Amino acid sequence: MAMEVTMMLMNAQSVDGTVRKQAEESLKHFQEQNLPSFLLSLSGELANEEKPVDSRKLGGLILKNALDAKEQHRKFELVQRWLALDSSVKAQIKSCLLQTLSSPVHDARSTASQVIAKVAGIELPHNQWPELVGALLSNIHQLPPHVKQATLETLGYLCEEVSPDVVDQDHVNKILTAVVQGMNSSEGNNDVRLAATRALYNALSFAQANFSNDMERDYIMRVVCESTLSSELKIRQAAFECLVSISSTYYDKLAPYIQDIFNITAKAVKEDEEPVALQAIEFWSSICDEEIDIIEEYGGEFSAESDIPCFYFIKQALPALVPLLLETLLKQEEDQDQDEGAWNLAMAGGTCLGLVARTVGDDIVPLVMPFIQENITKPDWRQREGATYAFGSILEGPSPDKLTSIVNVALNFMLSALMKDPNNHVKDTTAWTLGRIFEFLHGSTVDTPIITQANCQQIITVLLQSMKDAPNVAEKTCGALYFLAQGYEDVDSSSPLTPFFQDIVQALLTVTHREDAGESRLRTAAYETLNEVVRCSTDETALMVMQLAPIIMTELHQTLESQKLSSDEREKQNELQGLLCGCLQVMIQKLGGSEPTKYVFVQYVDQMMGLFLRVFACRSATVHEEAMLAIGALAYAIGADFVKYMPEFYKYLEMGLQNFEEYQVCAITVGVVGDICRALEDKVLPYCDGIMTHLLKDLSSNQLHRSVKPPIFSCFGDIALAIGENFEKYLMYAMPMLQSAAELSVHASGVDDEMAEYTNLLRNGILEAYSGIFQGFKNSPKTQLLMPFSPHILQFLDSLYMEKDMDDVVMKTAIGVLGDLADTLGGNAGSLIQQSVSSRDFLNECLSSDDHLIKESAEWAKSAISRAISV
């Protein structure tokens, strides 16, 4: 087999499909038959200078894919599989890989670098291959340039793969020394400098100790800044990428360098090529992100002992930074509005300007207004578009007081430009700017309304007219209408949009049928806007929403009739079905939620449910989600009557709960189970065995994405609330799962923000389950069954209180569970609660909370506890 491996690898890249398929099968067979021999052959192929480049490269890639996978459970299997291999086999493979780093063939070296990093990612955390870093660094200064380049590339990949805590500080120092020396201008070879600069980017997260030392930090910063001036474009770009990363990782260490960095970035933005200039702008966007976060977190009031003081770099740079960014707005590309993934200097500059406005607020307005006034009426479209983009970019951040008077003057101008400007770009940006005006300066929170009886009709007329414009302009116009409607969502009685409701709906439906509605996301935008217009409508237009329902149902019906579609057409049809189901969901919520329309609405329910079931029968993931959500809304709207659809719907509910691959579908289905429990109450009982079986299976699967687990626990609570003491037979399965998850969730949060957020979601799901179970058993003769679990639950609440890292949502649910426990178990719980270490402190803390929801929950818990203790 090993002899033929070259042949197989070459054939696997053949243009002839049959040859390729056969080679892939042979490789797969070889791997299954004899894994050690297979991996050895691949590493031997990669290391062998006499083999063709293509077979070496593919051999290395297959080896890399045998060590790592995107899916967590698969990755875990591959790691275990490697660790279980015979150590002499692993030693041979690693030796081949290290040897390949000195190959004259670039592709072979680069592939070996990636594979070494993957092996290190598995072995270093298990204290294996401790000699690797030493071996890579041993004589890095004496090596020929191509080997030095490969070694630095390997160090870069290594830092990307392993977490900083598995490399000791001594090794970190040596890696950084090698990398920074490789970047130095005294290094004559540009390939080496580029590899070193890219390696530093990955190594920055390891450099905490080094950045805390003034001398070391100065040296690293000097070398990075010098690299931004290299004659080689890729090195300059990589050096700016390092600066962007430093700006977020080491924001608090930047003050001594910020003036120099401003000069370097300004020069790059004005004079350098686009890839470099974009990174130079990104540096300032990144600083804005940091300062926005700090100011939001501390509410703008810094106490002396604040951990991360804000240095107000943006505020200080304003007078020079804003003109620099405004200049970039005039460097647009001709076709940027048609290209979805477009990103260029003008777009980056406008994005950064928007972040600057959010960082400094009112101070930006006087710096930008002269640019707008000077350019907004110029004959060159670039100047008009740049001025409009500048205006749209500063609408979020400054106070409405500062902007309202300017916007009132600008509004007429913008409406006229949207209708009359000869240039597509200018119209596109004008429609976007109108959308931003309606998003940030219109609605119940703004004191001075921008939209009045006097101008409302003109605004609607212009928007409906512009929906007939080119797809990119029409799409942005739909967006403007979306925010216009949203601004009236809190209006109870009469909405200024009511007189135009029919025209708006008609115009949006017309857009969805345009021949070119597939371009620029136009069809999707039109349906999203239609949904928002319906969602924010008042009772005055309920009848018109009623008449819209059969139109949308007919459209959905038509999509189900089309036969024999190509895969491309089927994808479009699926997307359309998803949009139409989404539309019906909003109508169900609107019509089913209000008494006058509820009775008329019921006549459509059979037909709607029939359509949703047919959509499921087409079996496609995207549609599944929207149809599932619509059914959840339907169940909520019609309550116990939903039971008649359960026999036919249940199989699709099961399919959704079993859909591990598309975990969003699974998560949505779990949510719909909750809706159905609330709607059917104890009528859901006949289906509970099946549902609980699937939920328990989901929880114990290591294939299901972790984000679905918290809603599954909440769902236990929904089921218990619905079926009450009938939940008894599930206690022996559900409670141990809840207990082990509870123990895990107490100590899991400190790792990073994402983990902390997930841990709080998990805690909340577990607490909602406990709450539902206690409430479900209340007043039942079987409450005694919950006694054995109570000490553990109280202990869980104690631990959460001690950890001091609950968010407000968890705090409210947790204090609620304490109340539920006391309320359901009564006197039996009294002594347990009195023995609990921190329930009294926890209760007092919640009673004095600023959050009125926590306070309310705590007051209820207090009365339940005092009843329980007095028994």
GROMACS .gro file of N, CA and C in nm, residues 248-320:
model
  219
  248SER      N    1  -0.631   4.628   2.060
  248SER     CA    2  -0.737   4.573   2.145
  248SER      C    3  -0.680   4.492   2.261
  249THR      N    4  -0.567   4.420   2.238
  249THR     CA    5  -0.513   4.335   2.345
  249THR      C    6  -0.442   4.418   2.452
  250TYR      N    7  -0.372   4.524   2.408
  250TYR     CA    8  -0.290   4.602   2.503
  250TYR      C    9  -0.327   4.750   2.499
  251TYR      N   10  -0.456   4.778   2.487
  251TYR     CA   11  -0.503   4.918   2.482
  251TYR      C   12  -0.441   5.003   2.593
  252ASP      N   13  -0.435   4.944   2.714
  252ASP     CA   14  -0.391   5.022   2.831
  252ASP      C   15  -0.242   5.053   2.830
  253LYS      N   16  -0.169   4.994   2.731
  253LYS     CA   17  -0.024   5.018   2.726
  253LYS      C   18   0.014   5.111   2.610
  254LEU      N   19  -0.086   5.169   2.542
  254LEU     CA   20  -0.055   5.238   2.416
  254LEU      C   21  -0.014   5.384   2.428
  255ALA      N   22  -0.045   5.445   2.543
  255ALA     CA   23  -0.029   5.591   2.552
  255ALA      C   24   0.105   5.645   2.501
  256PRO      N   25   0.219   5.584   2.540
  256PRO     CA   26   0.347   5.644   2.496
  256PRO      C   27   0.367   5.640   2.344
  257TYR      N   28   0.292   5.556   2.274
  257TYR     CA   29   0.320   5.535   2.131
  257TYR      C   30   0.217   5.600   2.040
  258ILE      N   31   0.109   5.652   2.100
  258ILE     CA   32  -0.009   5.684   2.017
  258ILE      C   33   0.020   5.795   1.916
  259GLN      N   34   0.103   5.893   1.953
  259GLN     CA   35   0.133   6.002   1.860
  259GLN      C   36   0.208   5.948   1.737
  260ASP      N   37   0.308   5.863   1.762
  260ASP     CA   38   0.382   5.804   1.650
  260ASP      C   39   0.289   5.719   1.563
  261ILE      N   40   0.203   5.643   1.630
  261ILE     CA   41   0.112   5.556   1.553
  261ILE      C   42   0.019   5.642   1.467
  262PHE      N   43  -0.026   5.756   1.523
  262PHE     CA   44  -0.113   5.842   1.441
  262PHE      C   45  -0.038   5.885   1.314
  263ASN      N   46   0.087   5.928   1.329
  263ASN     CA   47   0.162   5.974   1.213
  263ASN      C   48   0.180   5.862   1.109
  264ILE      N   49   0.210   5.742   1.160
  264ILE     CA   50   0.231   5.628   1.068
  264ILE      C   51   0.101   5.594   0.995
  265THR      N   52  -0.010   5.587   1.072
  265THR     CA   53  -0.137   5.548   1.009
  265THR      C   54  -0.183   5.656   0.911
  266ALA      N   55  -0.165   5.783   0.948
  266ALA     CA   56  -0.211   5.891   0.860
  266ALA      C   57  -0.136   5.884   0.726
  267LYS      N   58  -0.004   5.860   0.735
  267LYS     CA   59   0.076   5.852   0.613
  267LYS      C   60   0.028   5.734   0.527
  268ALA      N   61  -0.002   5.621   0.592
  268ALA     CA   62  -0.047   5.502   0.518
  268ALA      C   63  -0.182   5.529   0.451
  269VAL      N   64  -0.274   5.594   0.524
  269VAL     CA   65  -0.407   5.619   0.468
  269VAL      C   66  -0.396   5.710   0.346
  270LYS      N   67  -0.308   5.808   0.354
  270LYS     CA   68  -0.298   5.905   0.245
  270LYS      C   69  -0.219   5.851   0.126
  271GLU      N   70  -0.113   5.774   0.154
  271GLU     CA   71  -0.018   5.745   0.047
  271GLU      C   72  -0.005   5.598   0.010
  272ASP      N   73  -0.038   5.508   0.101
  272ASP     CA   74  -0.005   5.367   0.074
  272ASP      C   75  -0.112   5.298  -0.009
  273GLU      N   76  -0.081   5.174  -0.048
  273GLU     CA   77  -0.177   5.098  -0.128
  273GLU      C   78  -0.293   5.052  -0.040
  274GLU      N   79  -0.405   5.019  -0.107
  274GLU     CA   80  -0.529   4.996  -0.032
  274GLU      C   81  -0.520   4.892   0.079
  275PRO      N   82  -0.460   4.772   0.056
  275PRO     CA   83  -0.459   4.673   0.165
  275PRO      C   84  -0.393   4.726   0.293
  276VAL      N   85  -0.292   4.812   0.277
  276VAL     CA   86  -0.223   4.868   0.393
  276VAL      C   87  -0.307   4.981   0.453
  277ALA      N   88  -0.360   5.067   0.367
  277ALA     CA   89  -0.441   5.180   0.416
  277ALA      C   90  -0.563   5.129   0.494
  278LEU      N   91  -0.623   5.019   0.447
  278LEU     CA   92  -0.741   4.964   0.516
  278LEU      C   93  -0.706   4.923   0.659
  279GLN      N   94  -0.588   4.859   0.676
  279GLN     CA   95  -0.548   4.818   0.812
  279GLN      C   96  -0.518   4.940   0.899
  280ALA      N   97  -0.464   5.046   0.838
  280ALA     CA   98  -0.433   5.168   0.913
  280ALA      C   99  -0.563   5.230   0.967
  281ILE      N  100  -0.669   5.227   0.886
  281ILE     CA  101  -0.799   5.279   0.934
  281ILE      C  102  -0.855   5.184   1.041
  282GLU      N  103  -0.837   5.053   1.019
  282GLU     CA  104  -0.887   4.953   1.113
  282GLU      C  105  -0.829   4.975   1.254
  283PHE      N  106  -0.704   5.025   1.260
  283PHE     CA  107  -0.643   5.053   1.391
  283PHE      C  108  -0.732   5.150   1.470
  284TRP      N  109  -0.777   5.257   1.404
  284TRP     CA  110  -0.859   5.357   1.475
  284TRP      C  111  -1.000   5.305   1.503
  285SER      N  112  -1.053   5.222   1.413
  285SER     CA  113  -1.184   5.160   1.441
  285SER      C  114  -1.174   5.073   1.566
  286SER      N  115  -1.061   5.003   1.577
  286SER     CA  116  -1.040   4.914   1.692
  286SER      C  117  -1.028   4.994   1.822
  287ILE      N  118  -0.957   5.106   1.817
  287ILE     CA  119  -0.947   5.192   1.935
  287ILE      C  120  -1.087   5.242   1.975
  288CYS      N  121  -1.168   5.280   1.875
  288CYS     CA  122  -1.306   5.323   1.905
  288CYS      C  123  -1.382   5.211   1.977
  289ASP      N  124  -1.373   5.087   1.924
  289ASP     CA  125  -1.443   4.975   1.988
  289ASP      C  126  -1.404   4.963   2.135
  290GLU      N  127  -1.274   4.974   2.162
  290GLU     CA  128  -1.226   4.962   2.301
  290GLU      C  129  -1.287   5.074   2.387
  291GLU      N  130  -1.282   5.197   2.336
  291GLU     CA  131  -1.327   5.310   2.419
  291GLU      C  132  -1.479   5.309   2.436
  292ILE      N  133  -1.551   5.266   2.331
  292ILE     CA  134  -1.697   5.255   2.345
  292ILE      C  135  -1.731   5.155   2.455
  293ASP      N  136  -1.661   5.039   2.453
  293ASP     CA  137  -1.686   4.936   2.555
  293ASP      C  138  -1.657   4.989   2.696
  294ILE      N  139  -1.543   5.056   2.710
  294ILE     CA  140  -1.504   5.105   2.843
  294ILE      C  141  -1.606   5.208   2.892
  295ILE      N  142  -1.643   5.300   2.803
  295ILE     CA  143  -1.735   5.407   2.845
  295ILE      C  144  -1.872   5.349   2.878
  296GLU      N  145  -1.915   5.247   2.800
  296GLU     CA  146  -2.045   5.184   2.830
  296GLU      C  147  -2.040   5.110   2.963
  297GLU      N  148  -1.929   5.038   2.985
  297GLU     CA  149  -1.918   4.955   3.105
  297GLU      C  150  -1.916   5.040   3.231
  298TYR      N  151  -1.847   5.154   3.224
  298TYR     CA  152  -1.834   5.236   3.344
  298TYR      C  153  -1.934   5.350   3.346
  299GLY      N  154  -2.022   5.351   3.247
  299GLY     CA  155  -2.123   5.456   3.243
  299GLY      C  156  -2.061   5.595   3.239
  300GLY      N  157  -1.936   5.604   3.189
  300GLY     CA  158  -1.876   5.735   3.173
  300GLY      C  159  -1.824   5.797   3.302
  301GLU      N  160  -1.852   5.731   3.417
  301GLU     CA  161  -1.800   5.790   3.542
  301GLU      C  162  -1.689   5.699   3.593
  302PHE      N  163  -1.568   5.750   3.594
  302PHE     CA  164  -1.456   5.666   3.635
  302PHE      C  165  -1.418   5.698   3.778
  303SER      N  166  -1.415   5.593   3.858
  303SER     CA  167  -1.365   5.613   3.993
  303SER      C  168  -1.214   5.597   3.984
  304ALA      N  169  -1.144   5.644   4.086
  304ALA     CA  170  -0.997   5.642   4.080
  304ALA      C  171  -0.944   5.500   4.068
  305GLU      N  172  -1.015   5.402   4.129
  305GLU     CA  173  -0.958   5.267   4.128
  305GLU      C  174  -1.005   5.185   4.007
  306SER      N  175  -1.064   5.253   3.909
  306SER     CA  176  -1.112   5.177   3.793
  306SER      C  177  -0.998   5.100   3.727
  307ASP      N  178  -1.024   4.974   3.693
  307ASP     CA  179  -0.919   4.886   3.638
  307ASP      C  180  -0.868   4.939   3.506
  308ILE      N  181  -0.961   4.973   3.417
  308ILE     CA  182  -0.919   5.007   3.281
  308ILE      C  183  -0.960   5.149   3.254
  309PRO      N  184  -0.878   5.244   3.291
  309PRO     CA  185  -0.919   5.382   3.263
  309PRO      C  186  -0.924   5.404   3.112
  310CYS      N  187  -1.011   5.493   3.070
  310CYS     CA  188  -1.017   5.525   2.928
  310CYS      C  189  -0.915   5.637   2.903
  311PHE      N  190  -0.836   5.620   2.798
  311PHE     CA  191  -0.735   5.723   2.770
  311PHE      C  192  -0.786   5.831   2.676
  312TYR      N  193  -0.911   5.815   2.628
  312TYR     CA  194  -0.969   5.915   2.537
  312TYR      C  195  -0.876   5.946   2.420
  313PHE      N  196  -0.816   5.843   2.363
  313PHE     CA  197  -0.728   5.863   2.247
  313PHE      C  198  -0.805   5.928   2.132
  314ILE      N  199  -0.930   5.885   2.113
  314ILE     CA  200  -1.007   5.934   1.997
  314ILE      C  201  -1.037   6.083   2.014
  315LYS      N  202  -1.077   6.119   2.137
  315LYS     CA  203  -1.108   6.259   2.164
  315LYS      C  204  -0.986   6.348   2.134
  316GLN      N  205  -0.867   6.299   2.177
  316GLN     CA  206  -0.745   6.378   2.155
  316GLN      C  207  -0.710   6.385   2.006
  317ALA      N  208  -0.736   6.275   1.934
  317ALA     CA  209  -0.696   6.272   1.792
  317ALA      C  210  -0.797   6.340   1.701
  318LEU      N  211  -0.916   6.373   1.756
  318LEU     CA  212  -1.027   6.423   1.671
  318LEU      C  213  -0.988   6.526   1.565
  319PRO      N  214  -0.924   6.636   1.605
  319PRO     CA  215  -0.900   6.743   1.506
  319PRO      C  216  -0.820   6.695   1.385
  320ALA      N  217  -0.734   6.593   1.406
  320ALA     CA  218  -0.656   6.543   1.293
  320ALA      C  219  -0.720   6.420   1.230
   0.00000   0.00000   0.00000
